[in-house]
XYZ file of C-alpha atoms in Angstrom:
461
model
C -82.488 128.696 22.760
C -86.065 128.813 21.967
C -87.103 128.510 17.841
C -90.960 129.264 17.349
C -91.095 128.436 14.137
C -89.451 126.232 11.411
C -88.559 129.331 9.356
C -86.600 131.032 12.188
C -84.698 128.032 12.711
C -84.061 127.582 9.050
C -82.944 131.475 9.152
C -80.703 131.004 11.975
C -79.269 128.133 10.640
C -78.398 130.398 7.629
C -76.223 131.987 9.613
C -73.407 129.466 9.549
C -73.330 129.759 5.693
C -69.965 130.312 4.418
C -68.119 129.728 7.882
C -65.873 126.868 8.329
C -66.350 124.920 11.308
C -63.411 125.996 13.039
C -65.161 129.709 13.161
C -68.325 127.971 14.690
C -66.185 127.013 17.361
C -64.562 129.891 17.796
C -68.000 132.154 17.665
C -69.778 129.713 20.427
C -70.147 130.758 23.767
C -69.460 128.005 26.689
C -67.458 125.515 24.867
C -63.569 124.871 25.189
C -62.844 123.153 22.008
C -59.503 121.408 21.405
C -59.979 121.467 17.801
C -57.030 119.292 17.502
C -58.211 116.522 19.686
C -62.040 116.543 18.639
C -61.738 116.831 14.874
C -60.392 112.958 14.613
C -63.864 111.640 16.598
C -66.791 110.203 14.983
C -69.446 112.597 14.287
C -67.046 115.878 14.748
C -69.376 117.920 12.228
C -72.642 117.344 13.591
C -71.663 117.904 17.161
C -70.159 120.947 16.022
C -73.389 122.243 14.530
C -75.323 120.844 17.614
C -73.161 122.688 20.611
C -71.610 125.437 19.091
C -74.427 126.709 17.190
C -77.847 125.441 18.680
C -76.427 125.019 22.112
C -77.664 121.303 22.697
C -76.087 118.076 23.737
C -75.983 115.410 21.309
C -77.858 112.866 21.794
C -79.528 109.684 20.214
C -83.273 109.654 21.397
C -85.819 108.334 18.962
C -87.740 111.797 19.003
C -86.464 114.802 16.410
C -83.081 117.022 17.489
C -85.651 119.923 18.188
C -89.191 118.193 19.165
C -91.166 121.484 19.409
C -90.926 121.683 16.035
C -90.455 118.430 14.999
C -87.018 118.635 12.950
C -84.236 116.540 12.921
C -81.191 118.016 12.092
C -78.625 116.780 9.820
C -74.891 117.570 8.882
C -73.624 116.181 5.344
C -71.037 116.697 3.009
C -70.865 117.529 -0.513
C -67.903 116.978 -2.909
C -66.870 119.404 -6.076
C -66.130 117.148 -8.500
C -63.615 117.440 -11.864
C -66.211 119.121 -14.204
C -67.189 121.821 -11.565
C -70.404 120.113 -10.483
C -71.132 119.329 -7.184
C -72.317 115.698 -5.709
C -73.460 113.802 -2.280
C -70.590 112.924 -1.137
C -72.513 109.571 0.577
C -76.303 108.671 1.281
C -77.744 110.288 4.273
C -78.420 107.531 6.816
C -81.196 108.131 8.876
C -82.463 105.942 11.761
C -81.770 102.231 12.584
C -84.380 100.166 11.387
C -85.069 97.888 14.199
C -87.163 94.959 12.064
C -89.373 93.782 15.101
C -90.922 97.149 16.531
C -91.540 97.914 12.470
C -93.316 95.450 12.165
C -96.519 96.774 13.820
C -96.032 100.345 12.513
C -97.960 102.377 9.861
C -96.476 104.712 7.910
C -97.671 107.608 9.767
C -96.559 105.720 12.990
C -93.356 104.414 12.128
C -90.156 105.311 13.290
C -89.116 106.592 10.151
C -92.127 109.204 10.072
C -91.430 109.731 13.561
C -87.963 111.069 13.522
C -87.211 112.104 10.065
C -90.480 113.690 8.532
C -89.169 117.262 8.692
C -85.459 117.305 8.300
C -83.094 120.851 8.813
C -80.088 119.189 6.250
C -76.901 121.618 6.419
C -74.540 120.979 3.915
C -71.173 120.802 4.025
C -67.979 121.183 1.665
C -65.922 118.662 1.855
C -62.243 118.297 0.474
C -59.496 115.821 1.201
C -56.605 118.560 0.803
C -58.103 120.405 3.553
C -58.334 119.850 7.573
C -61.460 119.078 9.169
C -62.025 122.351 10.948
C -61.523 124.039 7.571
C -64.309 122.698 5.405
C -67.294 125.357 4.725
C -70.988 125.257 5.486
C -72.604 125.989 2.214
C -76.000 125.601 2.567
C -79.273 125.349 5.191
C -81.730 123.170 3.422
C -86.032 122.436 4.642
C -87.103 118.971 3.386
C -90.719 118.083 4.341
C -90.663 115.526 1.940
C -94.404 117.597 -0.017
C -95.874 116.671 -3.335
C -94.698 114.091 -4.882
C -91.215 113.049 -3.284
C -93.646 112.453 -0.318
C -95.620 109.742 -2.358
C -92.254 108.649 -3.646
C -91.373 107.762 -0.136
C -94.119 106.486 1.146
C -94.232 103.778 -1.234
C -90.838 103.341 -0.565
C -91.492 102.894 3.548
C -93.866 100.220 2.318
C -91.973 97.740 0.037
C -89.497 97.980 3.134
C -92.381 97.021 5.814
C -93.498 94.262 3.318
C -90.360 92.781 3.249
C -90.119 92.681 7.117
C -93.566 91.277 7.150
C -93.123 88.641 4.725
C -89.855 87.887 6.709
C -87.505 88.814 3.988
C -85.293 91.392 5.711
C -81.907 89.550 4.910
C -83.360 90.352 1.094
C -83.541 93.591 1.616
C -81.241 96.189 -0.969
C -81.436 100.149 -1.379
C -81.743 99.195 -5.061
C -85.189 97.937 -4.315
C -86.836 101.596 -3.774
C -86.203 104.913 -5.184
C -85.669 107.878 -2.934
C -86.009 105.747 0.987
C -83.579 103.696 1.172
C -82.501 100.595 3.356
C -78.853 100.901 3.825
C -75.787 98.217 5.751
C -75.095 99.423 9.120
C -72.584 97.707 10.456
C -68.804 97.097 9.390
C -69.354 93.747 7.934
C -71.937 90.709 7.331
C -71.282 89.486 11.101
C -73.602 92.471 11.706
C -76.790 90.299 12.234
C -80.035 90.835 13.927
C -83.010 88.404 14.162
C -86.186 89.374 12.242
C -89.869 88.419 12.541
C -91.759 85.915 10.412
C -88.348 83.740 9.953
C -85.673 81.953 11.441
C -83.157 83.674 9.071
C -80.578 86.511 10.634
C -80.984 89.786 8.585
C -78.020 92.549 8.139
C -79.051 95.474 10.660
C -80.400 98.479 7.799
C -81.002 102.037 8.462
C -83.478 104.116 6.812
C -81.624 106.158 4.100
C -81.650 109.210 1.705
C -80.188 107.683 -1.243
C -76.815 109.183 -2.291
C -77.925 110.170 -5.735
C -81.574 111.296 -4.099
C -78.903 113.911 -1.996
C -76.766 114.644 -4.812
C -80.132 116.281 -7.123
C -81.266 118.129 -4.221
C -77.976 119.805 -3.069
C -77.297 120.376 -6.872
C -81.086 122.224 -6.774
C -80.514 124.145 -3.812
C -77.066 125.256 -4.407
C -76.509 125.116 -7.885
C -79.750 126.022 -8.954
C -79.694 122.897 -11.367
C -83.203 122.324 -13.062
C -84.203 119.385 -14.573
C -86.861 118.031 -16.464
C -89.524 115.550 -14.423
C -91.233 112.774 -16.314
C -94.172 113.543 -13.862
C -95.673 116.429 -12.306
C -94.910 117.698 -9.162
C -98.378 118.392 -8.489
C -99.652 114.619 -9.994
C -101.006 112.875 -7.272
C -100.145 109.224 -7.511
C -102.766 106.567 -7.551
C -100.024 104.066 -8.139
C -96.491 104.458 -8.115
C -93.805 106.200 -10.267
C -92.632 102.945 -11.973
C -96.203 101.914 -12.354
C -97.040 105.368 -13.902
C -93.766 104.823 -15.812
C -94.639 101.646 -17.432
C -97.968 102.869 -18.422
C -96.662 105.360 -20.593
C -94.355 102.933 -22.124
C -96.842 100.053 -22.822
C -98.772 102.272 -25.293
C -95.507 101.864 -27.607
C -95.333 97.793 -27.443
C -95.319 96.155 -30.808
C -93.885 99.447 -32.564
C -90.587 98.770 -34.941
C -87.549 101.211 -34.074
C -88.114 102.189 -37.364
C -91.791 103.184 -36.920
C -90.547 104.797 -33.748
C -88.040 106.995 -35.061
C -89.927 108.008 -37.668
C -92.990 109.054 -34.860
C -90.635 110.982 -32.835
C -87.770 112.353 -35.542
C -85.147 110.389 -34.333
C -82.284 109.449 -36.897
C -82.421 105.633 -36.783
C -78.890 105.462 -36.922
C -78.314 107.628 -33.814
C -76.078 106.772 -31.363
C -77.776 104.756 -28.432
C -81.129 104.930 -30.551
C -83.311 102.480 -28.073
C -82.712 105.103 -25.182
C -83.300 107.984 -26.864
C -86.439 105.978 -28.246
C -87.501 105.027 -24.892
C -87.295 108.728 -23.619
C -89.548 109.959 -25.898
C -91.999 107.517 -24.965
C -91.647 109.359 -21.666
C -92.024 112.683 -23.101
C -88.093 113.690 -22.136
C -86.984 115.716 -24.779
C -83.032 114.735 -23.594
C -82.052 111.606 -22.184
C -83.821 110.000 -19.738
C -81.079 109.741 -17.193
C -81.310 113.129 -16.621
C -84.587 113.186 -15.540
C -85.431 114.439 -11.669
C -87.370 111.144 -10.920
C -84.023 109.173 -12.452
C -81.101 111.054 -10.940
C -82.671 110.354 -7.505
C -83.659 107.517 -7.401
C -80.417 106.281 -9.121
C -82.236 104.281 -12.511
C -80.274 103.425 -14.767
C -81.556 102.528 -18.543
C -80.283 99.592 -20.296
C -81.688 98.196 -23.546
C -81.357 94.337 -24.306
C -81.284 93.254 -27.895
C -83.226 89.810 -28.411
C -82.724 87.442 -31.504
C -85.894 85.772 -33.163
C -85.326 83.158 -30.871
C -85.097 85.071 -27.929
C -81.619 84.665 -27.215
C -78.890 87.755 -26.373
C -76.294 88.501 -28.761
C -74.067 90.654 -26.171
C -73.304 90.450 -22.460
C -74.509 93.919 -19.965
C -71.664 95.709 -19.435
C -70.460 98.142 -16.462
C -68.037 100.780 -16.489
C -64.529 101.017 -16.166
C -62.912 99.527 -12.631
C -59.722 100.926 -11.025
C -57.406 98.223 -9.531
C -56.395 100.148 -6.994
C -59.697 100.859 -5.469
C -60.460 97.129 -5.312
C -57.290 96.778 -4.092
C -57.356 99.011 -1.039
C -61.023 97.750 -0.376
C -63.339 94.756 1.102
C -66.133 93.480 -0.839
C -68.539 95.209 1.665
C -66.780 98.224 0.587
C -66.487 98.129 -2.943
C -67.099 100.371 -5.414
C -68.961 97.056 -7.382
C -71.365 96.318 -4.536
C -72.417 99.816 -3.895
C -73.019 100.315 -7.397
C -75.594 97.704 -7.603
C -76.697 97.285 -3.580
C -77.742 101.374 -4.574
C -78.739 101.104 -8.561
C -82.092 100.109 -10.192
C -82.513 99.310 -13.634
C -84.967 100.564 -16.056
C -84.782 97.702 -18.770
C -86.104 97.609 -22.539
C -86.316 94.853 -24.743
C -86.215 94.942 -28.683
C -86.858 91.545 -30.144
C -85.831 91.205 -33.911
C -88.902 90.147 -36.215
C -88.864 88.116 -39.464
C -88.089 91.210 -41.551
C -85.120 92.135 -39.619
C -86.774 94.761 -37.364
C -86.486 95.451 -33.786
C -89.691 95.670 -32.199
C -90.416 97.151 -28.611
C -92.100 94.272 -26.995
C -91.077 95.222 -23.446
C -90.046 97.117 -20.404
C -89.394 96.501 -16.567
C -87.771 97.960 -13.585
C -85.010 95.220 -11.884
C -82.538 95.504 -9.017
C -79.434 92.480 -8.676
C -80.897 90.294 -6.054
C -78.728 90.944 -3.152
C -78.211 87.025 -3.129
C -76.575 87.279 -6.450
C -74.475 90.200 -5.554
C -73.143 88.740 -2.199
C -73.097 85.151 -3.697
C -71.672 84.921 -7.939
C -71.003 89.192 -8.423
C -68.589 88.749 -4.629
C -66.944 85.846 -6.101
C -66.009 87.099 -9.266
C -64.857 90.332 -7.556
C -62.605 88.224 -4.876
C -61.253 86.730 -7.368
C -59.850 89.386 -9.405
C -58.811 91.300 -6.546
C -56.659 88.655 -5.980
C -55.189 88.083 -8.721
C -54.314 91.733 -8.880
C -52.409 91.566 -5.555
C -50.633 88.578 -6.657
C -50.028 89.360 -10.354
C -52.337 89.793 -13.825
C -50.502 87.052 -15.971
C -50.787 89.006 -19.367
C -49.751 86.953 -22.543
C -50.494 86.606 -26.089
C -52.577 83.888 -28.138
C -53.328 83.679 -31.768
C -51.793 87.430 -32.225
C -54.668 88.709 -29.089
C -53.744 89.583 -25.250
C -55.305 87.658 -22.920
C -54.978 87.148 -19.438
C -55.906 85.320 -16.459
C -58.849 87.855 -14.478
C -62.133 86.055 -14.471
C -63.381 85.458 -17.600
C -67.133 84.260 -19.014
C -65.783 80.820 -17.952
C -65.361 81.728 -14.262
C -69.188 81.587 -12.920
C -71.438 82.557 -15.620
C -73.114 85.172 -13.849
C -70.441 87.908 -13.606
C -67.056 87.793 -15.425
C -63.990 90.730 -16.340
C -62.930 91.806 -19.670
C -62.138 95.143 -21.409
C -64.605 97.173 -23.445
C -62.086 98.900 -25.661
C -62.035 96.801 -29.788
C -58.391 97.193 -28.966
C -56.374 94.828 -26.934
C -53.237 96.750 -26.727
C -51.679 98.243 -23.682
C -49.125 101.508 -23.843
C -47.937 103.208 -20.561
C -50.200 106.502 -20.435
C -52.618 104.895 -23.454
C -56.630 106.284 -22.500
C -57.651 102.824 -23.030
C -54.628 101.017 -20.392
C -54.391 101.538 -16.894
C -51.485 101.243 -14.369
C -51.450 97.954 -12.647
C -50.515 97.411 -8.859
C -47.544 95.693 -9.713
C -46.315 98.735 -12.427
C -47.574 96.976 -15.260
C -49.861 98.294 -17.703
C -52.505 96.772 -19.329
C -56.134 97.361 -21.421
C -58.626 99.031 -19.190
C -61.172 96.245 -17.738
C -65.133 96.141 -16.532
C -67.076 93.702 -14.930
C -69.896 92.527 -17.290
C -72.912 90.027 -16.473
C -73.051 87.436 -18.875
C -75.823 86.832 -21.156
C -77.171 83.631 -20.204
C -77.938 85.676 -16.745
C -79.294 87.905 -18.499
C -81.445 85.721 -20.058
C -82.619 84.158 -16.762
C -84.140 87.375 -15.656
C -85.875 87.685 -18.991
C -87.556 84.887 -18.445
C -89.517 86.095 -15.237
C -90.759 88.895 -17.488
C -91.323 87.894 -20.977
């Protein structure tokens, strides 16, 4: 089946919108399909699409799924989630990243550009109270990666290469880029592959679309979501978004909050003031989060507090963890290390003068080191998923609960404690949750202690 264009093949593609993928089957001409016996094997949905409706083998050549055109095609799935919106339900993973033959490449040469630069994405509705055959197509989707996502992940390709060149590819962590991501492939760290320029055995990567990059797009092509940018589509980028970023914010240093809230009619006693201050800076008239550039690239904002003497009054804190997902997981897994293997930081600092006022003096982007997350974060995470499967030893001192997780004690990098003022713990409380055992007790979080925090401070200020 011939496709002359890239807008016939989007249009045919369009025709499996709003079938499930047992009537793909069904409607394809050629193919005896045991749905029963295919629908368990890796890679059911995109062979599906492949055969049934473009009529070609699958296959794993480095050259795109339709090389006339130049496409690659790819089969995802979305999620609906509790509040009606929809979400990626994972990062789309591209090609392997083989770190030698890289090496040489350009970005116009690599096999990233090579393979992926024009991608046919179908979505896919995914739901775990249905069968396989059952879930929908929703949408056809044409990503040529234009304006200035294109920029985005070109820069991106290139703090990847310059990691392989410098022969840091075991340091290598999606949180590192924004929208191109190099993702784990492989079930576990005995996954290793030599790289150039050192001695060192790096986790095989392949190139990625970030989960959260995913998430924004399917949300704009299927929900018709719109949300503010911090820059222009149209901007053409000298330098790169965080550079562009942190020249907007450097224009504020030295301002008070007061002074600040004043300039942009801010109540100074508003609710997570230092965000909403910094978003202004950046012309967002809501929150920053919610910016395009943000939701893909997965940033997350955090403000740090500094004493006159430069030290941290309060530790970073995380959200909520569920036992039972650490529980039922391996580190490489986790919930904890996907959150911050996937997650940059955009990071403010307000340093308190001799009148009592917090003054911007600072901002910075900042991703874990992956040798932090595998080595202190992994160990404080071991350690209270074992003491979960063996018992929480809850008891109380001096009138407070305490108990025997990992506290500030246990590494001082990464240690677990509740968030909530109140220590108590009542079956079916909002602030308690159900313990493997059958115990309850006060919701918990991982948190990074201070004096980290302080450490990576000191490389910036």
């Amino acid at each position: 089946m011939k496709y002359d264009t890239i807008k016939e093949l989007l249009q045919y593609a369009s025709k499996a919108e709003n079938k499930t993928f047992k009537e793909v089957i069904e409607e394809a001409k050629g193919y005896d399909y045991n749905i029963d016996e295919i629908s368990y094997k890796k890679g059911f949905f995109g062979h599906v699409v492949e055969e049934c409706l473009f009529d070609y083998s699958p296959n794993s050549r480095s050259e795109p799924d339709f090389p006339e055109l130049g496409v690659e095609l790819k089969v995802t799935p979305i999620r609906r989630n509790k509040n009606g919106t929809i979400s990626a339900k994972e990062r789309l993973v591209l090609n392997i990243i083989n770190y030698v033959e890289e090496l040489t490449k350009t970005f116009e040469t690599s096999s990233f550009s090579k393979k992926n630069k024009n991608l046919l994405i179908m979505f896919y509705l995914y739901s775990e109270s249905m069968k396989k055959e059952d879930f929908p197509i929703v949408k056809s989707h044409f990503n040529n990666f234009k304006d200035i996502d294109g920029e985005i992940i070109r820069r991106d390709w290139e703090i990847i290469h310059k990691m392989i060149e410098d022969g840091r590819a075991h340091e290598l962590s999606e949180s590192l880029t924004l929208y191109l991501g190099a993702c784990t492939k492989g079930a576990n760290h005995l996954n290793l592959v030599s790289q150039p320029n050192s001695n060192i055995d790096a986790m095989q990567r392949a190139y990625c679309l970030k989960q959260s990059y995913m998430t924004t797009i399917a949300r704009q092509v299927i929900s018709n979501e719109n949300l503010q940018r911090i820059i222009d589509s149209k901007t053409k980028m000298p330098q790169g978004f965080e550079q562009l970023v942190m020249k907007k914010l450097t224009v504020y240093y030295g301002k008070t909050q007061d002074n600040l809230s004043k300039e942009f009619s801010i109540d100074s006693k508003a609710k997570s003031l230092n965000d909403l201050l910094v978003a202004r800076m950046l012309g967002v008239t809501g929150k920053v989060s919610r910016t395009i550039e943000f939701q893909k690239a997965n940033i997350v904002p955090k403000s740090i507090r500094l004493e006159i003497n430069n030290t941290i009054r309060e530790d970073m804190s995380f959200k909520n963890f569920n036992p039972k997902e650490i529980v039922e997981h391996d580190w490489i897994d986790s919930e904890l290390r996907d959150y911050f293997e996937s997650t940059r930081f955009l990071i403010s600092l307000f340093r308190k003068n001799n009148q009592g006022d917090y003054v911007f003096i600072k901002a910075f982007f900042w991703s874990l080191p992956i040798s932090v997350l595998d080595g202190k974060v992994k160990d404080t995470w071991q350690e209270t998923k074992r003491i979960l499967i063996n018992g929480v030893i809850i008891d109380n001192w001096n009138g407070k609960s305490r108990n025997n997780l990992p506290g500030k004690t246990f590494n001082h990098v990464c240690h677990v404690r509740p968030k909530a003022a109140l220590s108590m713990r009542y079956p079916g409380d909002s602030n308690s949750f159900l313990l493997p055992n059958g115990e309850w007790m006060t919701k918990q979080c991982f948190w990074l202690d201070k004096k980290y925090v302080r450490t990576i401070l000191d490389l910036t200020v």
